[in-house]
């Protein structure tokens, strides 16, 4: 076998990262087989990219095709920028690129310099878990689907969500208590709410409702992913990466399907979070009790405001995230498409917060409808009736009860889910790009 030391290759190929990515066993050496596999993988990627960019199927592409393809991915560049990219590859001065020019240019360049990698660095719905799984799902490449990396990403995301939700569960339960019991006469704050919970049920009571909140991660993520992939086919899109509008439509519809399926778990989570010490022995006891006393319809109380909340949440989260992404790429994208951890965490936190803020009044009304039967002497009100009552008795601010603990948990939730996700991803054999 031909063994080549990594540092010795730098002078020949001009890219340490390219050689490092081919070194599968990470021993600082690249054998001939690893080098051949690297070249084969690169050529497959290049052919897929060239096919996607060549919209006219003329075996050549120009600057307009590059601009349009990037716009479909949510990345906006100027005509000048597109021409600059083109000129760097164009060897014969025709201002078009054929397959030979395309394949010869980036063969030994690191993968992050290729155009499709821009979007792969910016996945965020699999990565971040803020307690509400209402974001538009991430797209996975053909390569990720064929190699089975997609399910590893989903498993890592699910595990990260479970750890993140467990750490922030006291704040989540406090939010539910403030949404249901908070009023002008009972102006519950963070400290008084936490003290009240500990007095009533001890430290363990801070985690009431967390069990069902973790259990619902797996079915919700799986149903949402499968629905998203099927809806993409129904829309008629054969593109590897959807445009923003298509992603929003497919993602919102997938969210509605997933939420409709697991919604009884949402009701159970609210009831378990609000329960008093000794009221239920567990999840199954709670479900049986609701069914006996209120019937099957009780498991779908608050369903309409919950479904209505998906559209503003998903739409605003996606719009804000894409805006922040494009702003960063315009300023720094010429040097690297990799935003780094802090930028990714910052963009994800801001977009998730904006999404939650937009749909919060609907989430509050949903929670109150789910809890109505638990409140003694409380009338069973409709969605519109609850909105009117809250505005008349508490004003517009009453629609945002519990917002403080909700926002307080966003940064730790995002940070914890990111760290756990990265570690689980490595354990599952997913290589970081």
mmCIF file with all atom_site columns, C-alpha atoms in Angstrom, residues 212-292:
data_model
loop_
_atom_site.group_PDB
_atom_site.id
_atom_site.type_symbol
_atom_site.label_atom_id
_atom_site.label_alt_id
_atom_site.label_comp_id
_atom_site.label_asym_id
_atom_site.label_entity_id
_atom_site.label_seq_id
_atom_site.pdbx_PDB_ins_code
_atom_site.Cartn_x
_atom_site.Cartn_y
_atom_site.Cartn_z
_atom_site.occupancy
_atom_site.B_iso_or_equiv
_atom_site.pdbx_formal_charge
_atom_site.auth_seq_id
_atom_site.auth_comp_id
_atom_site.auth_asym_id
_atom_site.auth_atom_id
_atom_site.pdbx_PDB_model_num
ATOM 1  C CA . UNK A 1 212 ? -44.756 12.388 29.040 1.00 0.00 ? 212 UNK A CA 1
ATOM 2  C CA . UNK A 1 213 ? -42.964 15.426 27.558 1.00 0.00 ? 213 UNK A CA 1
ATOM 3  C CA . UNK A 1 214 ? -39.934 13.198 26.822 1.00 0.00 ? 214 UNK A CA 1
ATOM 4  C CA . UNK A 1 215 ? -41.969 10.175 25.673 1.00 0.00 ? 215 UNK A CA 1
ATOM 5  C CA . UNK A 1 216 ? -43.703 12.226 22.957 1.00 0.00 ? 216 UNK A CA 1
ATOM 6  C CA . UNK A 1 217 ? -40.409 13.303 21.321 1.00 0.00 ? 217 UNK A CA 1
ATOM 7  C CA . UNK A 1 218 ? -39.881 10.022 19.413 1.00 0.00 ? 218 UNK A CA 1
ATOM 8  C CA . UNK A 1 219 ? -43.341 9.597  17.818 1.00 0.00 ? 219 UNK A CA 1
ATOM 9  C CA . UNK A 1 220 ? -43.662 13.311 17.042 1.00 0.00 ? 220 UNK A CA 1
ATOM 10 C CA . UNK A 1 221 ? -40.235 13.551 15.350 1.00 0.00 ? 221 UNK A CA 1
ATOM 11 C CA . UNK A 1 222 ? -40.739 10.325 13.369 1.00 0.00 ? 222 UNK A CA 1
ATOM 12 C CA . UNK A 1 223 ? -44.248 11.238 12.153 1.00 0.00 ? 223 UNK A CA 1
ATOM 13 C CA . UNK A 1 224 ? -43.173 14.768 11.297 1.00 0.00 ? 224 UNK A CA 1
ATOM 14 C CA . UNK A 1 225 ? -40.171 13.588 9.275  1.00 0.00 ? 225 UNK A CA 1
ATOM 15 C CA . UNK A 1 226 ? -42.164 10.959 7.340  1.00 0.00 ? 226 UNK A CA 1
ATOM 16 C CA . UNK A 1 227 ? -45.031 13.396 6.676  1.00 0.00 ? 227 UNK A CA 1
ATOM 17 C CA . UNK A 1 228 ? -42.580 16.085 5.514  1.00 0.00 ? 228 UNK A CA 1
ATOM 18 C CA . UNK A 1 229 ? -40.935 13.720 3.020  1.00 0.00 ? 229 UNK A CA 1
ATOM 19 C CA . UNK A 1 230 ? -44.325 12.569 1.651  1.00 0.00 ? 230 UNK A CA 1
ATOM 20 C CA . UNK A 1 231 ? -45.667 16.140 1.355  1.00 0.00 ? 231 UNK A CA 1
ATOM 21 C CA . UNK A 1 232 ? -42.522 17.147 -0.549 1.00 0.00 ? 232 UNK A CA 1
ATOM 22 C CA . UNK A 1 233 ? -43.338 14.447 -3.107 1.00 0.00 ? 233 UNK A CA 1
ATOM 23 C CA . UNK A 1 234 ? -47.001 15.529 -3.293 1.00 0.00 ? 234 UNK A CA 1
ATOM 24 C CA . UNK A 1 235 ? -45.921 19.125 -3.913 1.00 0.00 ? 235 UNK A CA 1
ATOM 25 C CA . UNK A 1 236 ? -44.039 17.679 -6.874 1.00 0.00 ? 236 UNK A CA 1
ATOM 26 C CA . UNK A 1 237 ? -40.593 18.851 -5.888 1.00 0.00 ? 237 UNK A CA 1
ATOM 27 C CA . UNK A 1 238 ? -37.754 16.593 -6.997 1.00 0.00 ? 238 UNK A CA 1
ATOM 28 C CA . UNK A 1 239 ? -35.100 19.016 -5.783 1.00 0.00 ? 239 UNK A CA 1
ATOM 29 C CA . UNK A 1 240 ? -32.730 17.886 -3.061 1.00 0.00 ? 240 UNK A CA 1
ATOM 30 C CA . UNK A 1 241 ? -33.251 21.133 -1.129 1.00 0.00 ? 241 UNK A CA 1
ATOM 31 C CA . UNK A 1 242 ? -36.588 22.975 -1.196 1.00 0.00 ? 242 UNK A CA 1
ATOM 32 C CA . UNK A 1 243 ? -37.105 26.717 -1.557 1.00 0.00 ? 243 UNK A CA 1
ATOM 33 C CA . UNK A 1 244 ? -38.245 28.711 1.476  1.00 0.00 ? 244 UNK A CA 1
ATOM 34 C CA . UNK A 1 245 ? -41.955 28.868 0.547  1.00 0.00 ? 245 UNK A CA 1
ATOM 35 C CA . UNK A 1 246 ? -42.077 25.138 -0.274 1.00 0.00 ? 246 UNK A CA 1
ATOM 36 C CA . UNK A 1 247 ? -40.319 24.331 3.004  1.00 0.00 ? 247 UNK A CA 1
ATOM 37 C CA . UNK A 1 248 ? -42.809 26.461 4.933  1.00 0.00 ? 248 UNK A CA 1
ATOM 38 C CA . UNK A 1 249 ? -45.853 24.800 3.325  1.00 0.00 ? 249 UNK A CA 1
ATOM 39 C CA . UNK A 1 250 ? -44.498 21.247 3.653  1.00 0.00 ? 250 UNK A CA 1
ATOM 40 C CA . UNK A 1 251 ? -43.169 21.875 7.185  1.00 0.00 ? 251 UNK A CA 1
ATOM 41 C CA . UNK A 1 252 ? -46.412 23.429 8.460  1.00 0.00 ? 252 UNK A CA 1
ATOM 42 C CA . UNK A 1 253 ? -48.524 20.588 7.036  1.00 0.00 ? 253 UNK A CA 1
ATOM 43 C CA . UNK A 1 254 ? -46.151 17.984 8.525  1.00 0.00 ? 254 UNK A CA 1
ATOM 44 C CA . UNK A 1 255 ? -46.396 19.784 11.880 1.00 0.00 ? 255 UNK A CA 1
ATOM 45 C CA . UNK A 1 256 ? -50.215 19.672 11.758 1.00 0.00 ? 256 UNK A CA 1
ATOM 46 C CA . UNK A 1 257 ? -50.175 15.919 11.007 1.00 0.00 ? 257 UNK A CA 1
ATOM 47 C CA . UNK A 1 258 ? -47.654 15.164 13.782 1.00 0.00 ? 258 UNK A CA 1
ATOM 48 C CA . UNK A 1 259 ? -49.447 17.334 16.356 1.00 0.00 ? 259 UNK A CA 1
ATOM 49 C CA . UNK A 1 260 ? -52.849 15.818 15.463 1.00 0.00 ? 260 UNK A CA 1
ATOM 50 C CA . UNK A 1 261 ? -51.448 12.333 16.100 1.00 0.00 ? 261 UNK A CA 1
ATOM 51 C CA . UNK A 1 262 ? -49.744 12.989 19.426 1.00 0.00 ? 262 UNK A CA 1
ATOM 52 C CA . UNK A 1 263 ? -52.117 15.689 20.761 1.00 0.00 ? 263 UNK A CA 1
ATOM 53 C CA . UNK A 1 264 ? -53.594 13.497 23.552 1.00 0.00 ? 264 UNK A CA 1
ATOM 54 C CA . UNK A 1 265 ? -50.056 13.412 24.987 1.00 0.00 ? 265 UNK A CA 1
ATOM 55 C CA . UNK A 1 266 ? -50.065 17.241 25.068 1.00 0.00 ? 266 UNK A CA 1
ATOM 56 C CA . UNK A 1 267 ? -53.271 17.174 27.132 1.00 0.00 ? 267 UNK A CA 1
ATOM 57 C CA . UNK A 1 268 ? -51.768 14.575 29.487 1.00 0.00 ? 268 UNK A CA 1
ATOM 58 C CA . UNK A 1 269 ? -48.634 16.700 29.884 1.00 0.00 ? 269 UNK A CA 1
ATOM 59 C CA . UNK A 1 270 ? -50.710 19.734 30.959 1.00 0.00 ? 270 UNK A CA 1
ATOM 60 C CA . UNK A 1 271 ? -52.877 17.724 33.365 1.00 0.00 ? 271 UNK A CA 1
ATOM 61 C CA . UNK A 1 272 ? -49.840 16.004 34.933 1.00 0.00 ? 272 UNK A CA 1
ATOM 62 C CA . UNK A 1 273 ? -48.007 19.333 35.306 1.00 0.00 ? 273 UNK A CA 1
ATOM 63 C CA . UNK A 1 274 ? -51.028 20.841 37.106 1.00 0.00 ? 274 UNK A CA 1
ATOM 64 C CA . UNK A 1 275 ? -51.842 17.843 39.317 1.00 0.00 ? 275 UNK A CA 1
ATOM 65 C CA . UNK A 1 276 ? -51.702 17.997 43.085 1.00 0.00 ? 276 UNK A CA 1
ATOM 66 C CA . UNK A 1 277 ? -49.748 15.521 45.212 1.00 0.00 ? 277 UNK A CA 1
ATOM 67 C CA . UNK A 1 278 ? -51.419 12.094 45.144 1.00 0.00 ? 278 UNK A CA 1
ATOM 68 C CA . UNK A 1 279 ? -53.982 13.033 42.455 1.00 0.00 ? 279 UNK A CA 1
ATOM 69 C CA . UNK A 1 280 ? -52.646 10.548 39.871 1.00 0.00 ? 280 UNK A CA 1
ATOM 70 C CA . UNK A 1 281 ? -50.323 7.570  40.350 1.00 0.00 ? 281 UNK A CA 1
ATOM 71 C CA . UNK A 1 282 ? -48.819 7.946  36.865 1.00 0.00 ? 282 UNK A CA 1
ATOM 72 C CA . UNK A 1 283 ? -49.424 8.601  33.162 1.00 0.00 ? 283 UNK A CA 1
ATOM 73 C CA . UNK A 1 284 ? -51.806 5.667  32.595 1.00 0.00 ? 284 UNK A CA 1
ATOM 74 C CA . UNK A 1 285 ? -53.834 6.504  35.724 1.00 0.00 ? 285 UNK A CA 1
ATOM 75 C CA . UNK A 1 286 ? -54.188 10.096 34.525 1.00 0.00 ? 286 UNK A CA 1
ATOM 76 C CA . UNK A 1 287 ? -55.345 8.935  31.053 1.00 0.00 ? 287 UNK A CA 1
ATOM 77 C CA . UNK A 1 288 ? -57.904 6.501  32.549 1.00 0.00 ? 288 UNK A CA 1
ATOM 78 C CA . UNK A 1 289 ? -59.242 9.156  34.913 1.00 0.00 ? 289 UNK A CA 1
ATOM 79 C CA . UNK A 1 290 ? -59.739 11.714 32.106 1.00 0.00 ? 290 UNK A CA 1
ATOM 80 C CA . UNK A 1 291 ? -61.446 9.121  29.895 1.00 0.00 ? 291 UNK A CA 1
ATOM 81 C CA . UNK A 1 292 ? -63.821 7.987  32.671 1.00 0.00 ? 292 UNK A CA 1
#
